[in-house]
Amino acid sequence: MIMVCDRDYSITLSNNSANIILGAGESLIGQKCYQVLRQAGNPCFDCPLQDTINSGTIIPLVKFDERYNEYFEERCFPIMAADNTVKSFILYVKNITKSRELEEKSSQMKKLSALGQISSGVAHDFNNVLTVVLGRVQLMKKQISDPYMLKSLDMIEKSALDGASKVRKIQEFSRPHSKTLSQTVNLNEIIEEVVEITRPKWDVASKIRGILIEPIVDLQPDIFIMGDSSDIRNAFTNIIFNAIDAMPNGGVLSVKTQRTDGYVTVDFKDTGIGMTEETVERIFDPFFTTKGVLGNGLGMSEVYGIIKRHNGKIAVQSEVGVGTTIKLRFPAVRQKTAAAPSDRLDLTVTFSIYIIDDEEYIIETLKDFLSDLGHHVTTNTDPEEALDEISKQHFDIVITDLGMPGISGLELAEKIKALKSETQIVLISGWALNLKAKDIENRIDFIINKPFSFEKINYTLSEIEEKLLKIRQKQTQ
Ligand code: ADP
Ligand code: MG
């Protein structure tokens, strides 16, 4: 809307928009600007005219108009007389609701995208750390026979794998896509692990307090669901913690799995203090706790979310002074026949392998593993140097990191392929890879995500053996 007003705020000219919006189609001439804009009887206390005159620049005023439920920006342009006094002014009013919304959205998007970038960078670094932890644990397991040590290493390995799964969640967050429940999860195995992991709470702590908490585990065979094992582990841990909290004088915690047509059920039963009806009603509310400062009230709300995501059902049965049973039910799946890797682990050849990664510990871990299997391993943290060596000497396989200073794994792969097309290139990366077919085409033969298990590496080597064999057969035909 554009209006021209004189010094006493009377409108002397107005454009069509102003007439339509403020004057309901009638001319505004003769009316005061503060009447038509604000329905006020006096000039506005925040009139931008004076600010504009004082400052010598146009100072816009942003106003929210309740009549239209929209934001308007008002600007005053003074028109000067010959004696340099303000004779009249142009009032320019613009609806800025849409552009404000866009601005807000874009600043929100910027924040989210910064967050995503930070978290995916952190995730990448953690994957490198976990690669070394997992690798060294796997190497140690091959050398140790002491059962206690082996058990400890198993636990370290499991925790590192849990960490890797958490990192994957961060990566999923920064790369939004529908979460798929892609793993076959053995609930019996998870229950046994969780009972073990929570041991400090039910065994050690209860011994200190001189009470007895006895877990009884009753597991039917074949309890498999589709899901995310670390989520399920998390949910079961929360449920068991609550059961132990509910038995300050000791008691029995029994965990029972069962298969019924198409479903599997898990019951966690404690002989604790139980809950009133009101507590049962609020048990899944975030921040609801009866434990004062000792609780945060987030356990069961998290459990609820996890069970729902797994298309499961959760029910709570409780009686004050008798105990509580948390009943879970999930759609069952048949266990997939064991994945191919174990069939193909026995390699009949040894390879000459070149490893390139800017993380020395990762190189060393991979090298120890591969040399142990009899492969000839050369390593380098500098991709340029590596390229030079590879051009002069034959290597069956090049294992390269994706992101490295100077030259990326993809560029490196392309250069190697141009020199030696038969060299097999394995890309290892801690990024959530979303490579397009054209990135990989003719450059990368295999991709392995960090952190990796040695089984995965071995499986890839056996695939390479098979592939090279086929190529050779073709050549001799
Ligand atoms: P928190 O454990 O931090 O209090 P939760 O969400 O895990 O939070 O549980 C919420 C509340 O539900 C608990 O404070 C407790 O009152 C009740 N509750 C959960 N499980 C049990 C149980 N097995 N026996 C008795 N009360 C329970
Ligand atoms: Mg809890």
Short mmCIF file of C-alpha atoms and ligand atoms in Angstrom, two decimals:
data_model
loop_
_atom_site.label_atom_id
_atom_site.label_comp_id
_atom_site.label_asym_id
_atom_site.label_seq_id
_atom_site.Cartn_x
_atom_site.Cartn_y
_atom_site.Cartn_z
CA MET A 1 0.00 0.00 0.00
CA ILE A 2 1.28 3.46 -0.85
CA MET A 3 -0.09 6.71 0.55
CA VAL A 4 1.07 10.31 0.47
CA CYS A 5 0.33 12.26 3.66
CA ASP A 6 0.93 15.85 4.65
CA ARG A 7 2.49 17.02 7.90
CA ASP A 8 -0.72 16.65 9.88
CA TYR A 9 -1.02 13.00 8.75
CA SER A 10 -3.88 13.58 6.33
CA ILE A 11 -3.81 11.31 3.34
CA THR A 12 -3.61 13.29 0.11
CA LEU A 13 -3.06 10.42 -2.33
CA SER A 14 -3.44 6.65 -2.07
CA ASN A 15 -2.88 3.77 -4.43
CA ASN A 16 -5.37 1.07 -5.35
CA SER A 17 -4.04 -1.51 -2.87
CA ALA A 18 -4.44 0.95 0.01
CA ASN A 19 -7.96 1.79 -1.08
CA ILE A 20 -8.94 -1.87 -1.32
CA ILE A 21 -7.28 -3.12 1.84
CA LEU A 22 -7.78 -0.14 4.19
CA GLY A 23 -10.69 1.67 2.61
CA ALA A 24 -12.80 -1.33 1.60
CA GLY A 25 -12.71 0.00 -1.96
CA GLU A 26 -13.42 3.66 -1.07
CA SER A 27 -10.88 6.46 -1.48
CA LEU A 28 -8.84 7.27 1.62
CA ILE A 29 -8.20 10.91 0.77
CA GLY A 30 -8.80 13.25 3.70
CA GLN A 31 -8.53 10.53 6.36
CA LYS A 32 -5.62 10.35 8.80
CA CYS A 33 -3.07 7.60 8.29
CA TYR A 34 -3.22 6.56 11.97
CA GLN A 35 -7.01 6.20 11.68
CA VAL A 36 -6.95 3.87 8.72
CA LEU A 37 -3.88 1.91 9.78
CA ARG A 38 -4.41 1.64 13.52
CA GLN A 39 -7.95 2.88 14.21
CA ALA A 40 -6.26 5.37 16.54
CA GLY A 41 -7.46 8.88 17.44
CA ASN A 42 -3.93 10.31 17.70
CA PRO A 43 -0.67 9.97 15.77
CA CYS A 44 1.07 6.68 16.63
CA PHE A 45 3.66 6.90 19.41
CA ASP A 46 5.98 4.69 17.35
CA CYS A 47 5.43 6.51 14.03
CA PRO A 48 8.49 5.77 11.88
CA LEU A 49 8.40 9.25 10.35
CA GLN A 50 10.23 10.98 13.20
CA ASP A 51 12.88 8.24 13.38
CA THR A 52 13.44 8.54 9.67
CA ILE A 53 13.82 12.34 9.85
CA ASN A 54 16.13 12.16 12.87
CA SER A 55 18.37 9.46 11.47
CA GLY A 56 18.41 10.57 7.85
CA THR A 57 17.85 6.95 6.75
CA ILE A 58 14.66 5.01 6.20
CA ILE A 59 13.88 3.10 9.36
CA PRO A 60 11.15 0.51 8.81
CA LEU A 61 8.70 -0.39 11.54
CA VAL A 62 7.37 -3.94 11.72
CA LYS A 63 3.88 -4.34 13.17
CA PHE A 64 1.66 -7.33 13.76
CA ASP A 65 -1.88 -6.51 12.70
CA GLU A 66 -4.46 -8.45 14.66
CA ARG A 67 -7.24 -7.65 12.21
CA TYR A 68 -5.51 -9.55 9.44
CA ASN A 69 -3.36 -11.78 11.61
CA GLU A 70 -0.36 -10.80 9.52
CA TYR A 71 2.86 -8.82 9.76
CA PHE A 72 3.27 -5.44 8.05
CA GLU A 73 6.33 -3.32 7.51
CA GLU A 74 5.84 0.44 7.41
CA ARG A 75 8.36 2.84 5.84
CA CYS A 76 8.16 6.63 5.72
CA PHE A 77 9.91 8.64 3.01
CA PRO A 78 9.93 12.38 3.90
CA ILE A 79 9.44 14.89 1.09
CA MET A 80 11.27 18.14 1.78
CA ALA A 81 10.21 21.70 0.97
CA ALA A 82 12.63 24.33 -0.41
CA ASP A 83 13.46 25.50 3.14
CA ASN A 84 14.52 21.94 4.01
CA THR A 85 11.55 21.19 6.27
CA VAL A 86 9.39 18.12 5.86
CA LYS A 87 6.42 19.06 3.73
CA SER A 88 4.79 15.69 3.40
CA PHE A 89 5.75 12.02 3.35
CA ILE A 90 5.17 8.87 1.45
CA LEU A 91 3.93 5.99 3.58
CA TYR A 92 4.72 2.57 2.18
CA VAL A 93 3.17 -0.48 3.87
CA LYS A 94 4.07 -4.01 2.87
CA ASN A 95 2.72 -7.37 4.04
CA ILE A 96 5.83 -9.32 5.07
CA THR A 97 4.17 -12.36 6.66
CA LYS A 98 5.26 -14.75 3.92
CA SER A 99 8.85 -13.58 3.75
CA ARG A 100 9.12 -13.67 7.56
CA GLU A 101 7.91 -17.26 7.55
CA LEU A 102 10.45 -18.13 4.88
CA GLU A 103 13.21 -16.44 6.85
CA GLU A 104 12.28 -18.33 9.98
CA LYS A 105 12.16 -21.59 8.10
CA SER A 106 15.48 -21.00 6.48
CA SER A 107 17.18 -20.08 9.73
CA GLN A 108 15.68 -23.21 11.30
CA MET A 109 16.96 -25.24 8.36
CA LYS A 110 20.38 -23.69 8.70
CA LYS A 111 20.49 -24.65 12.36
CA LEU A 112 19.41 -28.20 11.60
CA SER A 113 21.84 -28.58 8.77
CA ALA A 114 24.71 -27.28 10.93
CA LEU A 115 23.70 -29.76 13.60
CA GLY A 116 23.58 -32.52 11.02
CA GLN A 117 27.01 -31.65 9.73
CA ILE A 118 28.52 -31.56 13.19
CA SER A 119 26.94 -34.84 14.20
CA SER A 120 27.90 -36.65 11.03
CA GLY A 121 31.47 -35.47 11.49
CA VAL A 122 31.46 -36.72 15.07
CA ALA A 123 29.92 -40.00 13.92
CA HIS A 124 32.67 -40.45 11.36
CA ASP A 125 35.39 -39.89 13.96
CA PHE A 126 33.73 -42.32 16.35
CA ASN A 127 33.58 -44.95 13.65
CA ASN A 128 37.33 -44.66 13.27
CA VAL A 129 37.81 -45.01 17.02
CA LEU A 130 35.47 -48.01 17.18
CA THR A 131 37.20 -49.63 14.21
CA VAL A 132 40.42 -49.76 16.19
CA VAL A 133 38.74 -50.94 19.41
CA LEU A 134 36.82 -53.69 17.62
CA GLY A 135 39.80 -54.69 15.52
CA ARG A 136 42.17 -55.00 18.45
CA VAL A 137 39.60 -56.96 20.47
CA GLN A 138 39.14 -59.39 17.59
CA LEU A 139 42.90 -59.82 17.25
CA MET A 140 43.28 -60.43 21.00
CA LYS A 141 40.48 -62.99 21.01
CA LYS A 142 42.45 -65.09 18.59
CA GLN A 143 45.44 -65.20 20.93
CA ILE A 144 43.79 -65.70 24.28
CA SER A 145 42.37 -68.90 25.73
CA ASP A 146 41.67 -67.83 29.31
CA PRO A 147 37.87 -68.03 29.61
CA TYR A 148 37.56 -65.01 31.91
CA MET A 149 39.61 -62.83 29.57
CA LEU A 150 37.65 -64.11 26.59
CA LYS A 151 34.40 -63.22 28.32
CA SER A 152 35.70 -59.73 29.07
CA LEU A 153 36.76 -59.28 25.46
CA ASP A 154 33.33 -60.46 24.32
CA MET A 155 31.76 -57.79 26.49
CA ILE A 156 34.07 -55.08 25.18
CA GLU A 157 33.27 -56.20 21.67
CA LYS A 158 29.54 -56.14 22.31
CA SER A 159 29.70 -52.70 23.89
CA ALA A 160 31.74 -51.35 20.99
CA LEU A 161 29.18 -52.81 18.58
CA ASP A 162 26.42 -51.14 20.60
CA GLY A 163 28.36 -47.89 20.31
CA ALA A 164 28.61 -48.41 16.57
CA SER A 165 24.86 -48.89 16.39
CA LYS A 166 24.33 -45.63 18.36
CA VAL A 167 26.62 -43.84 15.93
CA ARG A 168 24.59 -45.23 13.05
CA LYS A 169 21.54 -43.66 14.67
CA ILE A 170 23.25 -40.27 14.70
CA GLN A 171 24.06 -40.78 11.05
CA GLU A 172 20.47 -41.70 10.38
CA PHE A 173 19.39 -38.50 12.12
CA SER A 174 21.52 -36.32 9.91
CA ARG A 175 20.39 -38.18 6.82
CA PRO A 176 16.65 -38.41 7.25
CA HIS A 177 15.03 -41.56 5.88
CA SER A 178 12.48 -44.01 7.12
CA LYS A 179 13.93 -46.23 9.78
CA THR A 180 13.84 -49.82 8.73
CA LEU A 181 13.88 -52.75 11.09
CA SER A 182 16.39 -54.71 9.14
CA GLN A 183 18.11 -57.01 11.61
CA THR A 184 16.86 -60.38 12.74
CA VAL A 185 17.11 -60.10 16.50
CA ASN A 186 17.40 -63.09 18.80
CA LEU A 187 15.49 -61.99 21.92
CA ASN A 188 16.76 -64.90 24.02
CA GLU A 189 20.32 -63.87 23.35
CA ILE A 190 19.55 -60.28 24.26
CA ILE A 191 17.86 -61.31 27.51
CA GLU A 192 20.90 -63.33 28.53
CA GLU A 193 23.17 -60.41 27.70
CA VAL A 194 21.05 -57.88 29.55
CA VAL A 195 20.80 -60.05 32.67
CA GLU A 196 24.60 -60.20 32.53
CA ILE A 197 25.06 -56.51 31.86
CA THR A 198 22.75 -55.58 34.75
CA ARG A 199 24.57 -57.94 37.12
CA PRO A 200 26.32 -55.10 39.01
CA LYS A 201 22.90 -53.76 39.92
CA TRP A 202 21.16 -56.97 41.04
CA ASP A 203 24.09 -59.04 42.26
CA VAL A 204 26.82 -56.82 43.61
CA ALA A 205 24.56 -54.03 44.89
CA SER A 206 22.22 -56.44 46.60
CA LYS A 207 25.10 -58.25 48.30
CA ILE A 208 26.24 -54.95 49.72
CA ARG A 209 22.77 -54.35 51.11
CA GLY A 210 22.54 -57.92 52.36
CA ILE A 211 19.53 -58.88 50.30
CA LEU A 212 19.01 -61.46 47.62
CA ILE A 213 17.73 -60.74 44.14
CA GLU A 214 17.44 -63.83 42.07
CA PRO A 215 16.96 -63.74 38.33
CA ILE A 216 15.18 -66.71 36.80
CA VAL A 217 15.37 -66.96 33.06
CA ASP A 218 12.99 -69.28 31.23
CA LEU A 219 13.53 -69.12 27.47
CA GLN A 220 11.69 -71.03 24.79
CA PRO A 221 13.76 -71.66 21.65
CA ASP A 222 13.31 -69.67 18.41
CA ILE A 223 12.42 -66.23 19.66
CA PHE A 224 13.28 -63.99 16.72
CA ILE A 225 11.88 -60.61 15.69
CA MET A 226 12.80 -58.00 13.11
CA GLY A 227 14.35 -55.01 14.75
CA ASP A 228 17.28 -53.15 16.15
CA SER A 229 19.15 -55.17 18.76
CA SER A 230 20.66 -52.22 20.56
CA ASP A 231 17.22 -50.57 20.93
CA ILE A 232 15.79 -53.80 22.32
CA ARG A 233 18.73 -54.20 24.67
CA ASN A 234 18.13 -50.67 25.86
CA ALA A 235 14.42 -51.32 26.49
CA PHE A 236 15.03 -54.60 28.37
CA THR A 237 17.71 -52.94 30.50
CA ASN A 238 15.26 -50.20 31.53
CA ILE A 239 12.60 -52.75 32.47
CA ILE A 240 15.04 -54.82 34.53
CA PHE A 241 16.40 -51.74 36.30
CA ASN A 242 12.87 -50.80 37.33
CA ALA A 243 12.18 -54.32 38.58
CA ILE A 244 15.33 -54.26 40.72
CA ASP A 245 14.46 -50.79 42.05
CA ALA A 246 11.06 -52.20 43.05
CA MET A 247 12.65 -54.92 45.20
CA PRO A 248 14.59 -53.03 47.91
CA ASN A 249 14.26 -56.05 50.20
CA GLY A 250 15.16 -58.61 47.60
CA GLY A 251 12.95 -60.89 45.56
CA VAL A 252 12.68 -62.81 42.33
CA LEU A 253 12.95 -61.40 38.86
CA SER A 254 11.77 -63.83 36.23
CA VAL A 255 12.06 -63.35 32.52
CA LYS A 256 10.14 -65.66 30.26
CA THR A 257 9.93 -65.91 26.47
CA GLN A 258 7.29 -67.80 24.54
CA ARG A 259 6.19 -68.42 20.99
CA THR A 260 2.54 -68.37 20.11
CA ASP A 261 1.19 -68.40 16.58
CA GLY A 262 2.88 -65.60 14.72
CA TYR A 263 3.98 -63.78 17.88
CA VAL A 264 6.68 -63.94 20.48
CA THR A 265 6.07 -62.74 24.02
CA VAL A 266 8.46 -61.64 26.74
CA ASP A 267 7.31 -61.32 30.36
CA PHE A 268 9.36 -59.55 33.01
CA LYS A 269 7.90 -60.41 36.42
CA ASP A 270 9.11 -59.04 39.74
CA THR A 271 8.01 -59.67 43.32
CA GLY A 272 8.48 -56.03 44.28
CA ILE A 273 6.45 -53.23 45.78
CA GLY A 274 4.01 -53.04 42.87
CA MET A 275 2.16 -49.96 41.66
CA THR A 276 -1.08 -48.17 42.41
CA GLU A 277 -3.56 -47.77 39.57
CA GLU A 278 -2.56 -44.10 39.21
CA THR A 279 1.08 -45.03 38.79
CA VAL A 280 0.27 -47.69 36.20
CA GLU A 281 -1.73 -45.10 34.30
CA ARG A 282 1.20 -42.69 34.17
CA ILE A 283 4.06 -45.16 33.84
CA PHE A 284 4.79 -44.27 30.18
CA ASP A 285 4.62 -40.49 30.72
CA PRO A 286 7.98 -38.84 30.12
CA PHE A 287 9.43 -37.49 33.42
CA PHE A 288 6.93 -39.40 35.55
CA THR A 289 8.81 -40.93 38.47
CA THR A 290 8.03 -41.97 42.03
CA LYS A 291 11.73 -42.17 42.88
CA GLY A 292 12.34 -38.49 43.55
CA VAL A 293 15.86 -37.40 42.67
CA LEU A 294 16.88 -41.02 42.05
CA GLY A 295 14.64 -41.32 39.01
CA ASN A 296 14.31 -39.32 35.84
CA GLY A 297 11.06 -40.84 34.62
CA LEU A 298 12.37 -41.41 31.13
CA GLY A 299 12.93 -45.17 31.24
CA MET A 300 9.44 -46.42 30.51
CA SER A 301 8.61 -43.70 28.00
CA GLU A 302 11.67 -44.78 26.05
CA VAL A 303 10.62 -48.43 26.38
CA TYR A 304 7.21 -47.53 25.00
CA GLY A 305 8.70 -45.77 21.99
CA ILE A 306 11.01 -48.67 21.22
CA ILE A 307 8.30 -51.33 21.51
CA LYS A 308 5.96 -49.30 19.27
CA ARG A 309 8.70 -48.86 16.66
CA HIS A 310 9.03 -52.62 16.62
CA ASN A 311 5.30 -53.02 15.99
CA GLY A 312 5.02 -54.54 19.45
CA LYS A 313 2.54 -54.30 22.30
CA ILE A 314 3.25 -53.60 25.95
CA ALA A 315 0.99 -54.26 28.93
CA VAL A 316 1.53 -53.63 32.64
CA GLN A 317 0.01 -55.79 35.38
CA SER A 318 0.70 -54.73 38.92
CA GLU A 319 -0.53 -55.13 42.45
CA VAL A 320 0.72 -53.10 45.39
CA GLY A 321 2.81 -55.28 47.70
CA VAL A 322 2.75 -58.25 45.35
CA GLY A 323 4.71 -57.26 42.28
CA THR A 324 4.63 -56.25 38.66
CA THR A 325 4.64 -58.00 35.30
CA ILE A 326 5.59 -56.15 32.14
CA LYS A 327 4.28 -58.10 29.17
CA LEU A 328 5.66 -57.56 25.67
CA ARG A 329 4.48 -59.03 22.41
CA PHE A 330 6.14 -58.76 18.96
CA PRO A 331 5.43 -60.18 15.53
CA ALA A 332 7.69 -63.22 15.17
CA VAL A 333 10.01 -63.97 12.29
CA ARG A 334 11.83 -67.12 11.31
CA GLN A 335 15.55 -66.94 11.67
CA LYS A 336 17.23 -66.36 8.37
CA THR A 337 19.49 -69.19 7.36
CA ALA A 338 22.95 -68.19 8.47
CA ALA A 339 24.44 -65.61 6.15
CA ALA A 340 26.86 -66.76 3.53
CA PRO A 341 30.08 -65.41 5.10
CA SER A 342 30.92 -68.49 7.15
CA ASP A 343 30.64 -70.71 4.06
CA ARG A 344 33.25 -68.80 2.21
CA LEU A 345 35.83 -67.95 4.79
CA ASP A 346 38.44 -70.41 3.63
CA LEU A 347 40.64 -68.63 1.17
CA THR A 348 42.89 -70.77 -1.00
CA VAL A 349 45.14 -67.94 -2.13
CA THR A 350 47.09 -65.14 -0.53
CA PHE A 351 46.94 -61.65 -1.95
CA SER A 352 49.28 -58.73 -2.16
CA ILE A 353 47.31 -55.95 -0.52
CA TYR A 354 47.93 -52.23 -0.27
CA ILE A 355 46.18 -50.38 2.57
CA ILE A 356 45.73 -46.60 2.53
CA ASP A 357 44.18 -44.72 5.43
CA ASP A 358 45.24 -41.54 7.18
CA GLU A 359 44.57 -43.17 10.57
CA GLU A 360 47.65 -45.12 11.55
CA TYR A 361 45.96 -47.34 14.13
CA ILE A 362 43.42 -48.48 11.58
CA ILE A 363 46.14 -49.40 9.13
CA GLU A 364 48.05 -51.26 11.80
CA THR A 365 45.01 -53.21 12.96
CA LEU A 366 44.06 -54.24 9.44
CA LYS A 367 47.65 -55.11 8.64
CA ASP A 368 48.02 -57.34 11.71
CA PHE A 369 44.87 -59.19 10.75
CA LEU A 370 45.70 -59.63 7.08
CA SER A 371 49.39 -60.51 7.60
CA ASP A 372 48.29 -63.10 10.11
CA LEU A 373 46.30 -64.79 7.33
CA GLY A 374 49.41 -64.87 5.17
CA HIS A 375 48.68 -61.95 2.87
CA HIS A 376 51.46 -59.61 1.81
CA VAL A 377 50.55 -56.22 3.15
CA THR A 378 51.96 -52.81 2.27
CA THR A 379 50.59 -49.71 3.95
CA ASN A 380 50.72 -45.97 3.60
CA THR A 381 49.06 -42.99 5.26
CA ASP A 382 49.87 -40.77 2.28
CA PRO A 383 47.64 -41.40 -0.75
CA GLU A 384 49.94 -39.63 -3.22
CA GLU A 385 52.91 -41.73 -2.20
CA ALA A 386 50.75 -44.83 -2.35
CA LEU A 387 49.67 -44.06 -5.90
CA ASP A 388 53.27 -43.74 -6.93
CA GLU A 389 54.15 -47.16 -5.46
CA ILE A 390 51.08 -48.82 -6.91
CA SER A 391 51.97 -47.57 -10.39
CA LYS A 392 55.37 -49.27 -10.16
CA GLN A 393 54.42 -52.57 -8.58
CA HIS A 394 51.56 -55.05 -8.86
CA PHE A 395 48.99 -55.33 -6.09
CA ASP A 396 45.95 -57.61 -6.21
CA ILE A 397 43.91 -55.48 -3.86
CA VAL A 398 43.93 -51.87 -2.71
CA ILE A 399 42.00 -51.08 0.46
CA THR A 400 41.47 -47.34 0.75
CA ASP A 401 39.77 -44.90 3.08
CA LEU A 402 37.30 -42.47 1.51
CA GLY A 403 38.18 -39.11 3.03
CA MET A 404 41.88 -38.33 3.15
CA PRO A 405 43.88 -35.14 3.00
CA GLY A 406 44.87 -34.14 -0.52
CA ILE A 407 43.12 -36.78 -2.56
CA SER A 408 39.87 -38.61 -1.89
CA GLY A 409 39.51 -42.37 -1.98
CA LEU A 410 37.30 -42.06 -5.06
CA GLU A 411 39.84 -40.04 -7.02
CA LEU A 412 42.59 -42.37 -5.93
CA ALA A 413 40.54 -45.36 -7.06
CA GLU A 414 39.97 -43.79 -10.44
CA LYS A 415 43.68 -43.17 -10.95
CA ILE A 416 44.59 -46.70 -9.87
CA LYS A 417 41.98 -48.20 -12.19
CA ALA A 418 43.36 -46.14 -15.08
CA LEU A 419 46.80 -47.60 -14.41
CA LYS A 420 45.85 -51.17 -13.45
CA SER A 421 42.33 -52.10 -14.34
CA GLU A 422 42.53 -55.57 -12.74
CA THR A 423 43.44 -54.30 -9.27
CA GLN A 424 40.45 -54.76 -6.97
CA ILE A 425 39.55 -51.69 -4.99
CA VAL A 426 37.88 -51.88 -1.60
CA LEU A 427 36.58 -48.63 -0.12
CA ILE A 428 36.35 -48.44 3.67
CA SER A 429 34.59 -45.51 5.22
CA GLY A 430 33.20 -44.15 8.45
CA TRP A 431 30.81 -41.81 6.64
CA ALA A 432 27.21 -42.77 6.15
CA LEU A 433 27.83 -43.57 2.53
CA ASN A 434 25.24 -42.57 0.05
CA LEU A 435 27.31 -43.05 -3.06
CA LYS A 436 25.56 -42.99 -6.38
CA ALA A 437 26.11 -45.67 -8.96
CA LYS A 438 28.10 -43.31 -11.14
CA ASP A 439 30.51 -42.55 -8.27
CA ILE A 440 31.32 -46.19 -7.89
CA GLU A 441 31.14 -47.37 -11.47
CA ASN A 442 34.48 -48.58 -12.84
CA ARG A 443 36.27 -47.42 -9.73
CA ILE A 444 35.17 -49.18 -6.58
CA ASP A 445 34.70 -52.95 -6.51
CA PHE A 446 33.65 -53.35 -2.87
CA ILE A 447 32.52 -51.09 -0.04
CA ILE A 448 32.99 -51.81 3.66
CA ASN A 449 31.63 -49.56 6.41
CA LYS A 450 33.61 -48.70 9.52
CA PRO A 451 33.66 -50.15 12.07
CA PHE A 452 34.01 -53.53 10.38
CA SER A 453 34.36 -57.06 11.64
CA PHE A 454 37.17 -59.20 10.34
CA GLU A 455 34.53 -61.63 9.11
CA LYS A 456 33.32 -58.92 6.79
CA ILE A 457 36.85 -58.29 5.52
CA ASN A 458 37.42 -61.99 5.05
CA TYR A 459 34.12 -62.39 3.26
CA THR A 460 35.05 -59.58 0.90
CA LEU A 461 38.41 -61.23 0.21
CA SER A 462 36.65 -64.48 -0.66
CA GLU A 463 34.37 -62.57 -3.02
CA ILE A 464 37.43 -61.07 -4.65
CA GLU A 465 38.96 -64.52 -5.02
CA GLU A 466 35.82 -65.75 -6.74
CA LYS A 467 35.70 -62.71 -9.01
CA LEU A 468 39.36 -63.00 -10.05
CA LEU A 469 38.88 -66.71 -10.70
CA LYS A 470 36.01 -65.96 -13.07
CA ILE A 471 38.00 -63.29 -14.85
CA ARG A 472 40.88 -65.72 -15.33
CA GLN A 473 38.57 -68.46 -16.60
CA LYS A 474 37.21 -66.07 -19.19
CA GLN A 475 40.70 -65.10 -20.26
CA THR A 476 41.72 -68.73 -20.83
CA GLN A 477 38.57 -69.57 -22.79
P1 ADP B 1 12.27 -43.96 36.72
O1 ADP B 1 12.74 -45.36 36.82
O2 ADP B 1 13.38 -42.98 36.43
O3 ADP B 1 11.43 -43.53 37.87
P2 ADP B 1 10.61 -44.99 34.59
O4 ADP B 1 9.99 -44.34 33.41
O5 ADP B 1 11.54 -46.11 34.32
O6 ADP B 1 11.32 -43.85 35.43
O7 ADP B 1 9.45 -45.51 35.52
C1 ADP B 1 8.44 -44.63 35.92
C2 ADP B 1 7.81 -45.07 37.22
O8 ADP B 1 7.07 -46.27 37.01
C3 ADP B 1 8.76 -45.41 38.32
O9 ADP B 1 9.16 -44.26 39.04
C4 ADP B 1 7.94 -46.36 39.17
O10 ADP B 1 7.07 -45.65 40.02
C5 ADP B 1 7.07 -47.06 38.18
N1 ADP B 1 7.57 -48.41 37.87
C6 ADP B 1 8.15 -48.80 36.70
N2 ADP B 1 8.44 -50.11 36.73
C7 ADP B 1 8.08 -50.56 37.95
C8 ADP B 1 8.12 -51.86 38.61
N3 ADP B 1 8.63 -52.95 38.02
N4 ADP B 1 7.60 -51.96 39.87
C9 ADP B 1 7.09 -50.87 40.47
N5 ADP B 1 7.03 -49.63 39.92
C10 ADP B 1 7.51 -49.48 38.67
MG MG B 2 13.50 -46.57 35.26
#
